[in-house]
Amino acid sequence: MTYRKSKPVRSLCLLVLLSFACCGFASGSAQTASSHHIKLDQGWEIQSSAKVQEPGEKISADSFVARDWYPVTVPTTVMAALVKAKIYPDPTVGMNLRSLPGVDYPVSENFSRVPMKPTSPFAPSWWYRKAFVLPADEAGKTIWLNFLGINYRANIWVNGHKIADTTKVAGAWRHYEFDITQAVKAEGKNVVAVEVFAPTENDLAVTFVDWNPMPPDKDMGLYREVFLSTSGPVAVRNPAVFSQVNSPQNDEAKLSVTAQLKNASDKSVQGTLHGRIEKIEFKKDVTLAPGETKDVNFEPADFPQLIVTHPQLWWPTQMGTPHLHELHLQFDIKGQVSDTTESQFGIRQITSEVTENTRRLFRINGKPLLIRGGGWAMDLMLRENSERLKDEMDYVQDMGLNTVRLEGRPQTPEFFNETDRRGILVMAGWSCCDHWENWAKWTAEDHDIAKQSLRSQMLQLRSHASLVMWLNGSDNQPPPDQEQVYLDIEKELRWPNPLLSSATANLGVGGAPNGARMTGPYDYVAPSYWLQDSQANQPDHTCGLGGCGGAHGFNTETSAGPAVPPVESLTAMLGKDHLWPIDSTWSFHAGGGVFKDLDIYTQSLNARYGPASSVEDYAEKSQMMSYEGTRAMFESYSRNKYDSTGVIQWMLNNAWPSVIWHLYDYYLRPGGGYFGTKIALEPLHPLYSYDDHAIWVISSQYQDAKGLKASATIYNLNMTKKFSRQETVDIPADGKIRLFTLPAIHGLTPTYFLKLDLQDETGKTVGSNFYWLSTTPETFNWTKSNWYTTPTTSQSNFTALSQLPKVKLVTETTTEKRGDEEITRVTIRNPGNSLAFFIRLKLDKGATAEEVLPVLWQDNYFSLLPGESREITATYQSNMLGSDKPIVTAHGWNTN
């Protein structure tokens, strides 16, 4: 059977069914009643309970007058709402966060784990209130009130009726659905009021650790979507399709379909659940007891039409097309539609194995998968922005990453719909460094919240093709009894993907090897570190205690160090009064604990490139450091596949403006680390091995490439050619080939250059690379390694770069529109006799000199040999320019 390619789902709401029904099914429910989604986003108001004395039954009454309340749009935390209303200054700028009330804890403290003082304006509960009118065509149906995220406890009222209290509503990562049919009015105004309580330091809450601070409200509030849905007596919830693919032939797939039916009535109900996957149809008669929730399954053994031949499979980016297929479910009672759902799924099967050398290797549809990703950061105040989400996913794809890691902070349905549609894998699981891993101190309530939270997440995530794994712990493995609770829930809810006990090398499920590791580094290490540091060549190195972060196995989080953004971002982040020299404001926008400053990084920068003389000089050298570091990390894992099985850069993005851990900054300005990653992950890539000086070609594409011409050329600082060699190579899909070793070359200048090119049979460039290298080798003090860095005892010396003669570049630009996008083409030429080194192209909006962001540059931070020219494109949304014309500026290390 051949499937047609499906359109992406616009909105898919997968809900946990927690039966806190306040009332039975309304009369007159036999009418046709398909599910509707009614957003409750506009028209909310909030106020502190310290200023509102009335109880919930009065606040939720139509007659209540909300005087001096703040108008808000939900979802929003309390602090996000107050900042938007300009009650408080933007906490992301400079030291503003420290001026907010309630922020009277030491800078070095992790506020997630610090008690909120009674004097904080966020110590009392806060009220959220909204009036709404039920659409006329929803009369007579079952009305469900849904919350996708409340942080942390709440009392909920509708029209004077208490729907739920803090014994039922507790836990940041739970989804709630309440039957409010008997509480709502079919005509006239209805009011919902929610009293929200901030999490304590001992709650399973939304937390941050050392990568950004915590706002003073601890992100309390209705931080995810609130909506109404309607149905007949029985609602259809949590649909999912699981695939068993006949790999490696991939010529057949067996599909299992599951969904939950929820009977809202006080009567037994008989009906039929109908299913359709495009042209495949199936059905089953079901009887539900009063108030019963039941799982209904369609298995291929009973429904042979669910055995699909020659299926269109879902593949991650670079491996193939992420085909999605449509699932329609409908529950009928006596010929009347009670509820329907529309969702999408991918046909794929993800497995994993622990190899003989204890490496966790993942496979999708039978093919080995090298995990190459970054750690996702939620916004500091948990603000959601659909356009920004799409922009960030554009960046993920543009860099060539295939995975995003969520450490304990599950995202919205929209997030997972985007990753499904784009073929971006998601690594999900629980959090580290907070109460989530403080199992010995859990109360009975904590255990229940953890179970209900896992149910919410399993039911949401199990249907998404992009989920590659779930981690029951992060930095630590849950104790056996707690992990067994998790495993039982995951089995019950048919979690279809690999399970890991933690992100570390601790023992895994059932005492088997976990096959992962979390050995750092996180602070700066020199580029050659990734290939020099390995278990094989450092036998006395204790990997479990730190170090051994090199390119082997599955490293679930690691980093080449801080990521100081371009100077424009530093100016926006720090303010002009704190740009230079580096001061406490810089440190405030670094991290916590040992990451509280940039000392290790700055010492290496000054040693490698010469002491920074200004913020502009420091920022430019930082882009070079980041480019070198991220390129080396990702290249090393590619070269060593599949002894290397995965790497997660810590981090992908930032929760607020930061000088550490990102591949693009908070302002969506891509810097050196972005383009170092992008060049390392190009589908066909030539690379240089720092450890043995060999030239390799790596394929990340899944078709063979034949007749490639690979060349390597070495230049001195004055551009005299010192070595050149060309090879013709055939490389298999997902392959790697070692071409040759660079010979010892006499007469090299202290800084020299290596240019690699890869051309196809037609002469078209399909891969390239440009290294600046030093005759001073990098050496490491392995005995002083710790969990976050390995000291460099001798640095590469690039100070000779300051001797490069000045070059004047010649640029020409043209612009064309393609639908909603605009593409600016830049032809840039180096007419001089010297190298034009590390050129940054910047696209501005006319005379305003405001940079166009986000933007997808074909390449950036590149170098041009004497006489060399290139054409490079920049793609962006047309509406970003308005009436302005795009202006491209080109600035390099040694350009006028």
Coordinates of C-alpha atoms in Angstrom, one line a residue, residues 245 247 250 313-316 319 347-352 362-369 425 465 467-468 702:
V245 CA 8.8 -2.3 11.1
S247 CA 13.9 -4.0 9.2
N250 CA 11.5 -2.1 5.7
L313 CA 8.5 5.6 6.8
W314 CA 9.3 8.4 9.1
W315 CA 13.0 9.3 9.0
P316 CA 15.0 11.9 11.0
M319 CA 18.3 10.2 6.9
I347 CA 5.6 4.8 10.8
R348 CA 9.0 4.1 12.4
Q349 CA 10.6 1.9 15.0
I350 CA 13.4 3.1 17.2
T351 CA 15.5 0.5 19.1
S352 CA 18.8 0.6 21.0
F362 CA 20.4 3.7 18.6
R363 CA 18.8 2.4 15.4
I364 CA 15.8 3.7 13.5
N365 CA 14.1 1.3 11.0
G366 CA 17.1 -0.9 11.4
K367 CA 19.7 1.8 10.4
P368 CA 22.3 3.0 13.0
L369 CA 21.8 6.5 14.2
L425 CA 14.5 13.7 17.3
A465 CA 7.3 10.1 15.9
L467 CA 10.6 10.9 20.5
V468 CA 13.8 8.8 20.5
Y702 CA 22.1 8.0 3.2

